[in-house]
PDB file of C-alpha atoms in Angstrom:
ATOM      1  CA  MET G   1     -77.408  78.816  50.565  1.00 36.00           C
ATOM      2  CA  SER G   2     -75.540  82.059  51.208  1.00 38.00           C
ATOM      3  CA  GLU G   3     -76.800  85.159  49.436  1.00 38.00           C
ATOM      4  CA  LEU G   4     -74.655  86.930  46.884  1.00 37.00           C
ATOM      5  CA  ILE G   5     -73.650  90.308  48.079  1.00 41.00           C
ATOM      6  CA  VAL G   6     -73.679  92.796  45.197  1.00 43.00           C
ATOM      7  CA  ARG G   7     -71.530  95.753  46.158  1.00 61.00           C
ATOM      8  CA  LYS G   8     -72.527  99.069  44.185  1.00 71.00           C
ATOM      9  CA  SER G   9     -70.175 101.896  43.441  1.00 81.00           C
ATOM     10  CA  LEU G  10     -70.731 105.223  44.913  1.00 88.00           C
ATOM     11  CA  SER G  11     -72.002 106.663  41.707  1.00 89.00           C
ATOM     12  CA  GLU G  12     -74.666 103.831  41.606  1.00 88.00           C
ATOM     13  CA  VAL G  13     -75.841 104.736  45.179  1.00 90.00           C
ATOM     14  CA  VAL G  14     -75.990 108.416  44.411  1.00 93.00           C
ATOM     15  CA  ALA G  15     -77.907 107.724  41.067  1.00 92.00           C
ATOM     16  CA  GLU G  16     -80.359 105.562  42.900  1.00 90.00           C
ATOM     17  CA  ARG G  17     -81.046 108.075  45.672  1.00 92.00           C
ATOM     18  CA  LEU G  18     -81.355 111.009  43.254  1.00 93.00           C
ATOM     19  CA  GLN G  19     -83.876 108.968  41.205  1.00 90.00           C
ATOM     20  CA  GLU G  20     -85.737 108.164  44.433  1.00 89.00           C
ATOM     21  CA  GLN G  21     -86.065 111.867  45.146  1.00 91.00           C
ATOM     22  CA  ILE G  22     -87.177 112.682  41.669  1.00 90.00           C
ATOM     23  CA  VAL G  23     -89.849 109.998  41.712  1.00 86.00           C
ATOM     24  CA  SER G  24     -91.013 110.907  45.210  1.00 86.00           C
ATOM     25  CA  GLY G  25     -91.639 114.475  44.080  1.00 87.00           C
ATOM     26  CA  ALA G  26     -88.674 116.176  45.814  1.00 91.00           C
ATOM     27  CA  TYR G  27     -87.770 117.643  42.546  1.00 92.00           C
ATOM     28  CA  LYS G  28     -90.573 118.648  39.957  1.00 90.00           C
ATOM     29  CA  LEU G  29     -90.459 117.905  36.197  1.00 89.00           C
ATOM     30  CA  GLU G  30     -88.035 120.494  34.524  1.00 91.00           C
ATOM     31  CA  GLN G  31     -86.873 121.713  37.867  1.00 93.00           C
ATOM     32  CA  GLN G  32     -83.008 122.214  38.062  1.00 94.00           C
ATOM     33  CA  LEU G  33     -81.048 119.991  40.292  1.00 95.00           C
ATOM     34  CA  PRO G  34     -78.505 121.271  42.778  1.00 95.00           C
ATOM     35  CA  THR G  35     -75.051 122.077  41.521  1.00 94.00           C
ATOM     36  CA  GLU G  36     -72.114 119.547  41.635  1.00 94.00           C
ATOM     37  CA  PRO G  37     -70.670 121.103  44.842  1.00 94.00           C
ATOM     38  CA  GLU G  38     -74.136 120.953  46.525  1.00 95.00           C
ATOM     39  CA  LEU G  39     -74.669 117.348  45.535  1.00 95.00           C
ATOM     40  CA  MET G  40     -71.085 116.564  46.696  1.00 95.00           C
ATOM     41  CA  LYS G  41     -71.851 117.901  50.140  1.00 94.00           C
ATOM     42  CA  GLU G  42     -75.229 116.338  50.161  1.00 94.00           C
ATOM     43  CA  PHE G  43     -74.013 112.786  49.436  1.00 93.00           C
ATOM     44  CA  GLY G  44     -70.592 113.144  50.949  1.00 94.00           C
ATOM     45  CA  VAL G  45     -68.857 111.978  47.706  1.00 92.00           C
ATOM     46  CA  GLY G  46     -66.334 113.394  45.235  1.00 93.00           C
ATOM     47  CA  ARG G  47     -67.022 115.262  42.006  1.00 92.00           C
ATOM     48  CA  SER G  48     -66.366 112.189  39.882  1.00 92.00           C
ATOM     49  CA  SER G  49     -69.090 110.092  41.431  1.00 92.00           C
ATOM     50  CA  ILE G  50     -71.602 112.845  41.156  1.00 94.00           C
ATOM     51  CA  ARG G  51     -70.829 113.334  37.512  1.00 93.00           C
ATOM     52  CA  GLU G  52     -71.034 109.522  36.900  1.00 92.00           C
ATOM     53  CA  ALA G  53     -74.352 109.472  38.782  1.00 93.00           C
ATOM     54  CA  ILE G  54     -75.806 112.157  36.559  1.00 94.00           C
ATOM     55  CA  ARG G  55     -74.468 110.551  33.451  1.00 91.00           C
ATOM     56  CA  LYS G  56     -76.348 107.346  34.491  1.00 88.00           C
ATOM     57  CA  LEU G  57     -79.555 109.188  35.010  1.00 91.00           C
ATOM     58  CA  GLU G  58     -79.156 111.027  31.730  1.00 88.00           C
ATOM     59  CA  ASN G  59     -78.655 107.643  29.926  1.00 83.00           C
ATOM     60  CA  ILE G  60     -81.982 106.489  31.131  1.00 82.00           C
ATOM     61  CA  GLY G  61     -83.791 109.729  30.449  1.00 83.00           C
ATOM     62  CA  THR G  62     -84.458 110.704  33.967  1.00 89.00           C
ATOM     63  CA  VAL G  63     -82.298 114.026  33.707  1.00 92.00           C
ATOM     64  CA  ARG G  64     -81.372 116.364  30.901  1.00 92.00           C
ATOM     65  CA  VAL G  65     -77.916 118.047  31.182  1.00 92.00           C
ATOM     66  CA  GLN G  66     -77.540 121.407  29.465  1.00 90.00           C
ATOM     67  CA  GLN G  67     -73.900 122.269  29.121  1.00 84.00           C
ATOM     68  CA  GLY G  68     -73.016 125.545  30.857  1.00 86.00           C
ATOM     69  CA  VAL G  69     -76.601 125.839  32.485  1.00 90.00           C
ATOM     70  CA  GLY G  70     -77.218 122.895  34.658  1.00 92.00           C
ATOM     71  CA  THR G  71     -79.056 119.437  35.110  1.00 94.00           C
ATOM     72  CA  PHE G  72     -82.871 119.311  34.909  1.00 95.00           C
ATOM     73  CA  VAL G  73     -85.491 116.767  35.649  1.00 93.00           C
ATOM     74  CA  ALA G  74     -86.718 115.245  32.370  1.00 89.00           C
ATOM     75  CA  SER G  75     -88.842 112.326  33.447  1.00 86.00           C
ATOM     76  CA  LYS G  76     -90.213 110.871  36.724  1.00 79.00           C
ATOM     77  CA  ASN G  77     -91.448 107.633  35.379  1.00 71.00           C
ATOM     78  CA  THR G  78     -88.355 106.303  33.251  1.00 59.00           C
ATOM     79  CA  VAL G  79     -88.293 102.502  33.303  1.00 51.00           C
ATOM     80  CA  ALA G  80     -85.944 102.057  30.284  1.00 52.00           C
ATOM     81  CA  GLU G  81     -82.898  99.985  30.794  1.00 56.00           C
ATOM     82  CA  PRO G  82     -79.532 101.998  30.793  1.00 60.00           C
ATOM     83  CA  LEU G  83     -77.656 101.752  27.634  1.00 67.00           C
ATOM     84  CA  SER G  84     -74.431 100.724  29.274  1.00 64.00           C
ATOM     85  CA  LYS G  85     -76.364  97.895  30.981  1.00 65.00           C
ATOM     86  CA  ARG G  86     -78.164  96.878  27.764  1.00 69.00           C
ATOM     87  CA  LEU G  87     -74.851  96.527  26.000  1.00 68.00           C
ATOM     88  CA  HIS G  88     -73.674  93.894  28.508  1.00 67.00           C
ATOM     89  CA  THR G  89     -76.615  91.437  27.312  1.00 68.00           C
ATOM     90  CA  ALA G  90     -76.611  92.534  23.671  1.00 72.00           C
ATOM     91  CA  ARG G  91     -75.496  90.184  20.833  1.00 77.00           C
ATOM     92  CA  ASP G  92     -72.137  91.133  19.524  1.00 74.00           C
ATOM     93  CA  LYS G  93     -73.649  91.310  16.101  1.00 81.00           C
ATOM     94  CA  ASP G  94     -75.955  93.937  17.123  1.00 82.00           C
ATOM     95  CA  VAL G  95     -73.472  95.921  18.893  1.00 78.00           C
ATOM     96  CA  GLU G  96     -71.142  95.775  16.047  1.00 79.00           C
ATOM     97  CA  GLU G  97     -73.839  97.105  13.652  1.00 85.00           C
ATOM     98  CA  VAL G  98     -74.621 100.079  15.735  1.00 85.00           C
ATOM     99  CA  ARG G  99     -71.016 100.631  16.336  1.00 84.00           C
ATOM    100  CA  GLU G 100     -70.447 100.877  12.583  1.00 88.00           C
ATOM    101  CA  LEU G 101     -73.318 103.230  11.988  1.00 91.00           C
ATOM    102  CA  LEU G 102     -71.931 105.529  14.703  1.00 92.00           C
ATOM    103  CA  GLU G 103     -68.366 105.493  13.332  1.00 92.00           C
ATOM    104  CA  LEU G 104     -69.499 106.225   9.744  1.00 94.00           C
ATOM    105  CA  LYS G 105     -71.165 109.467  11.020  1.00 95.00           C
ATOM    106  CA  ILE G 106     -68.413 110.372  13.276  1.00 96.00           C
ATOM    107  CA  VAL G 107     -65.660 110.188  10.704  1.00 97.00           C
ATOM    108  CA  GLU G 108     -67.861 112.255   8.280  1.00 97.00           C
ATOM    109  CA  LYS G 109     -68.408 114.908  10.798  1.00 97.00           C
ATOM    110  CA  ALA G 110     -64.753 114.754  12.153  1.00 97.00           C
ATOM    111  CA  ALA G 111     -63.418 115.401   8.677  1.00 97.00           C
ATOM    112  CA  LEU G 112     -65.605 118.433   8.361  1.00 97.00           C
ATOM    113  CA  ASN G 113     -65.143 119.798  11.984  1.00 97.00           C
ATOM    114  CA  ARG G 114     -61.743 119.008  13.016  1.00 97.00           C
ATOM    115  CA  THR G 115     -59.334 121.482  14.388  1.00 97.00           C
ATOM    116  CA  LYS G 116     -55.527 121.628  14.479  1.00 96.00           C
ATOM    117  CA  LYS G 117     -55.849 120.710  18.211  1.00 96.00           C
ATOM    118  CA  ASP G 118     -57.968 117.661  17.374  1.00 97.00           C
ATOM    119  CA  ILE G 119     -55.459 116.424  14.621  1.00 97.00           C
ATOM    120  CA  ALA G 120     -52.692 116.667  17.068  1.00 97.00           C
ATOM    121  CA  ASN G 121     -54.623 114.615  19.578  1.00 97.00           C
ATOM    122  CA  ILE G 122     -55.626 111.999  16.948  1.00 97.00           C
ATOM    123  CA  GLN G 123     -52.060 111.834  15.753  1.00 97.00           C
ATOM    124  CA  SER G 124     -50.695 111.337  19.321  1.00 97.00           C
ATOM    125  CA  CYS G 125     -53.232 108.538  19.980  1.00 96.00           C
ATOM    126  CA  LEU G 126     -52.206 106.787  16.784  1.00 97.00           C
ATOM    127  CA  GLU G 127     -48.571 106.938  17.630  1.00 97.00           C
ATOM    128  CA  LYS G 128     -49.156 105.463  21.021  1.00 96.00           C
ATOM    129  CA  ARG G 129     -51.317 102.669  19.493  1.00 94.00           C
ATOM    130  CA  ASN G 130     -48.782 101.740  16.974  1.00 95.00           C
ATOM    131  CA  LYS G 131     -45.879 101.851  19.555  1.00 95.00           C
ATOM    132  CA  ALA G 132     -47.869  99.454  21.793  1.00 92.00           C
ATOM    133  CA  ALA G 133     -48.381  97.128  18.693  1.00 90.00           C
ATOM    134  CA  ASP G 134     -44.676  97.170  18.079  1.00 91.00           C
ATOM    135  CA  GLN G 135     -44.024  96.175  21.709  1.00 91.00           C
ATOM    136  CA  ASN G 136     -46.681  93.424  21.504  1.00 86.00           C
ATOM    137  CA  ASN G 137     -48.501  94.910  24.348  1.00 86.00           C
ATOM    138  CA  LEU G 138     -52.102  93.921  23.746  1.00 83.00           C
ATOM    139  CA  ALA G 139     -53.663  95.706  26.863  1.00 80.00           C
ATOM    140  CA  LEU G 140     -51.930  98.924  26.174  1.00 86.00           C
ATOM    141  CA  TRP G 141     -52.718  98.595  22.359  1.00 88.00           C
ATOM    142  CA  LEU G 142     -56.404  97.998  23.231  1.00 85.00           C
ATOM    143  CA  GLU G 143     -56.466 100.947  25.338  1.00 85.00           C
ATOM    144  CA  GLU G 144     -54.801 103.445  22.691  1.00 90.00           C
ATOM    145  CA  ASP G 145     -56.677 101.961  19.722  1.00 89.00           C
ATOM    146  CA  ILE G 146     -59.971 102.934  21.704  1.00 88.00           C
ATOM    147  CA  ASN G 147     -58.426 106.432  22.612  1.00 92.00           C
ATOM    148  CA  PHE G 148     -57.761 106.820  18.898  1.00 95.00           C
ATOM    149  CA  HIS G 149     -61.430 106.378  17.971  1.00 93.00           C
ATOM    150  CA  ILE G 150     -62.609 108.503  20.803  1.00 93.00           C
ATOM    151  CA  SER G 151     -60.414 111.309  19.791  1.00 96.00           C
ATOM    152  CA  ILE G 152     -61.997 111.245  16.359  1.00 97.00           C
ATOM    153  CA  ALA G 153     -65.474 111.293  17.973  1.00 95.00           C
ATOM    154  CA  GLU G 154     -64.509 114.206  19.858  1.00 95.00           C
ATOM    155  CA  ALA G 155     -63.335 115.991  16.709  1.00 97.00           C
ATOM    156  CA  CYS G 156     -66.853 115.512  15.294  1.00 95.00           C
ATOM    157  CA  LYS G 157     -68.127 118.286  17.780  1.00 94.00           C
ATOM    158  CA  ASN G 158     -71.258 116.504  18.475  1.00 93.00           C
ATOM    159  CA  PRO G 159     -71.475 115.774  22.238  1.00 89.00           C
ATOM    160  CA  ILE G 160     -74.359 113.281  21.847  1.00 88.00           C
ATOM    161  CA  LEU G 161     -72.328 111.243  19.426  1.00 89.00           C
ATOM    162  CA  VAL G 162     -69.322 111.466  21.818  1.00 89.00           C
ATOM    163  CA  GLU G 163     -71.286 110.175  24.795  1.00 85.00           C
ATOM    164  CA  LEU G 164     -72.819 107.384  22.912  1.00 86.00           C
ATOM    165  CA  TYR G 165     -69.640 106.330  21.391  1.00 87.00           C
ATOM    166  CA  LYS G 166     -67.781 106.412  24.674  1.00 84.00           C
ATOM    167  CA  THR G 167     -70.458 104.329  26.323  1.00 80.00           C
ATOM    168  CA  PHE G 168     -69.911 101.732  23.641  1.00 79.00           C
ATOM    169  CA  ALA G 169     -66.079 102.070  24.049  1.00 76.00           C
ATOM    170  CA  GLU G 170     -66.299 101.418  27.888  1.00 66.00           C
ATOM    171  CA  GLN G 171     -68.780  98.567  27.699  1.00 61.00           C
ATOM    172  CA  GLN G 172     -68.195  96.484  24.510  1.00 61.00           C
ATOM    173  CA  LEU G 173     -65.519  98.112  22.248  1.00 62.00           C
ATOM    174  CA  LYS G 174     -62.633  96.654  24.101  1.00 60.00           C
ATOM    175  CA  LYS G 175     -64.090  93.248  24.249  1.00 63.00           C
ATOM    176  CA  SER G 176     -64.976  93.168  20.336  1.00 61.00           C
ATOM    177  CA  ILE G 177     -61.568  94.533  19.289  1.00 62.00           C
ATOM    178  CA  GLY G 178     -59.708  92.103  21.889  1.00 56.00           C
ATOM    179  CA  ASP G 179     -61.642  89.094  20.266  1.00 62.00           C
ATOM    180  CA  GLN G 180     -60.462  89.966  16.886  1.00 61.00           C
ATOM    181  CA  TYR G 181     -56.704  90.439  17.773  1.00 57.00           C
ATOM    182  CA  ALA G 182     -55.846  87.211  19.729  1.00 53.00           C
ATOM    183  CA  ALA G 183     -52.406  87.052  18.201  1.00 54.00           C
ATOM    184  CA  PRO G 184     -49.964  90.036  18.672  1.00 50.00           C
ATOM    185  CA  ILE G 185     -48.828  90.072  14.991  1.00 55.00           C
ATOM    186  CA  SER G 186     -52.302  90.951  14.048  1.00 77.00           C
ATOM    187  CA  MET G 187     -52.313  94.184  15.932  1.00 81.00           C
ATOM    188  CA  HIS G 188     -50.742  95.905  12.965  1.00 86.00           C
ATOM    189  CA  ARG G 189     -53.497  94.465  10.485  1.00 85.00           C
ATOM    190  CA  LEU G 190     -55.099  97.705  10.123  1.00 89.00           C
ATOM    191  CA  THR G 191     -52.456 100.148  10.922  1.00 93.00           C
ATOM    192  CA  LEU G 192     -52.097 101.516   7.300  1.00 94.00           C
ATOM    193  CA  LEU G 193     -56.006 102.108   7.267  1.00 95.00           C
ATOM    194  CA  HIS G 194     -55.614 104.039  10.635  1.00 96.00           C
ATOM    195  CA  LYS G 195     -53.098 106.189   9.083  1.00 97.00           C
ATOM    196  CA  GLU G 196     -55.254 106.791   5.926  1.00 97.00           C
ATOM    197  CA  LEU G 197     -58.213 107.545   8.053  1.00 97.00           C
ATOM    198  CA  LEU G 198     -56.200 110.232   9.943  1.00 97.00           C
ATOM    199  CA  GLU G 199     -54.878 111.714   6.456  1.00 97.00           C
ATOM    200  CA  SER G 200     -58.450 111.796   5.227  1.00 97.00           C
ATOM    201  CA  ILE G 201     -59.571 113.764   8.265  1.00 97.00           C
ATOM    202  CA  ILE G 202     -56.815 116.135   7.863  1.00 97.00           C
ATOM    203  CA  GLU G 203     -57.518 116.595   4.151  1.00 97.00           C
ATOM    204  CA  GLN G 204     -61.303 117.022   5.149  1.00 97.00           C
ATOM    205  CA  ASP G 205     -62.095 114.350   2.709  1.00 97.00           C
ATOM    206  CA  THR G 206     -65.464 113.028   4.138  1.00 96.00           C
ATOM    207  CA  GLU G 207     -65.981 110.546   1.268  1.00 96.00           C
ATOM    208  CA  LYS G 208     -62.558 108.872   1.701  1.00 97.00           C
ATOM    209  CA  ALA G 209     -63.038 108.912   5.530  1.00 96.00           C
ATOM    210  CA  VAL G 210     -66.357 107.035   5.300  1.00 96.00           C
ATOM    211  CA  LYS G 211     -64.873 104.703   2.756  1.00 96.00           C
ATOM    212  CA  ILE G 212     -61.954 103.803   4.923  1.00 96.00           C
ATOM    213  CA  SER G 213     -64.185 103.254   7.972  1.00 94.00           C
ATOM    214  CA  LEU G 214     -66.325 100.826   5.921  1.00 93.00           C
ATOM    215  CA  THR G 215     -63.171  98.878   4.928  1.00 93.00           C
ATOM    216  CA  MET G 216     -61.936  98.900   8.569  1.00 88.00           C
ATOM    217  CA  HIS G 217     -65.164  96.994   9.664  1.00 80.00           C
ATOM    218  CA  LYS G 218     -64.906  94.232   6.921  1.00 77.00           C
ATOM    219  CA  LYS G 219     -63.920  90.880   8.356  1.00 57.00           C
ATOM    220  CA  PRO G 220     -60.379  89.707   7.599  1.00 56.00           C
TER     221      PRO G 220
END
């Protein structure tokens, strides 16, 4: 029987090597890791691969990223399964429940903290989403619908919530949304609610934003 060859991405390879260095003692607890340019030179990869590798290690608690300061060793004995991998095997019901909780807090904070730039970004994503629905382009619609919700997450101004939500979007959100919209005609099912959600954020009406988000999660 031939063995299955599993090809790893550059970011996965870098993450594994960095973790090996941390576990071996090359970096001490709370020690700052080299800068991105230094890591790029050490591993011979691009900036995006380094950033993704650091993100993977951050997700499992191995490192801690302080914006504007650097990346520090947070743990040498992390055995927890990365959230991104955990989502692959999680039940859809469980993922949906956590996603709903995240979105309720996100829309509430977005309504409080949004800026004019945030509003313009959310509006642009919504217009692209609706245009894709008009064209019956499911793939593009899925992408823009997710971008719409991510733009709201970014408006909440909580980087942890944003990263958590992006992880859900990248791993499971596209699948869960796609399962609900098998027929092109259904892509406009929640268009009005999306518009109302944007309006509530513009008006900074947190109660209305949360109520609309709850309604959007109700099964048709």
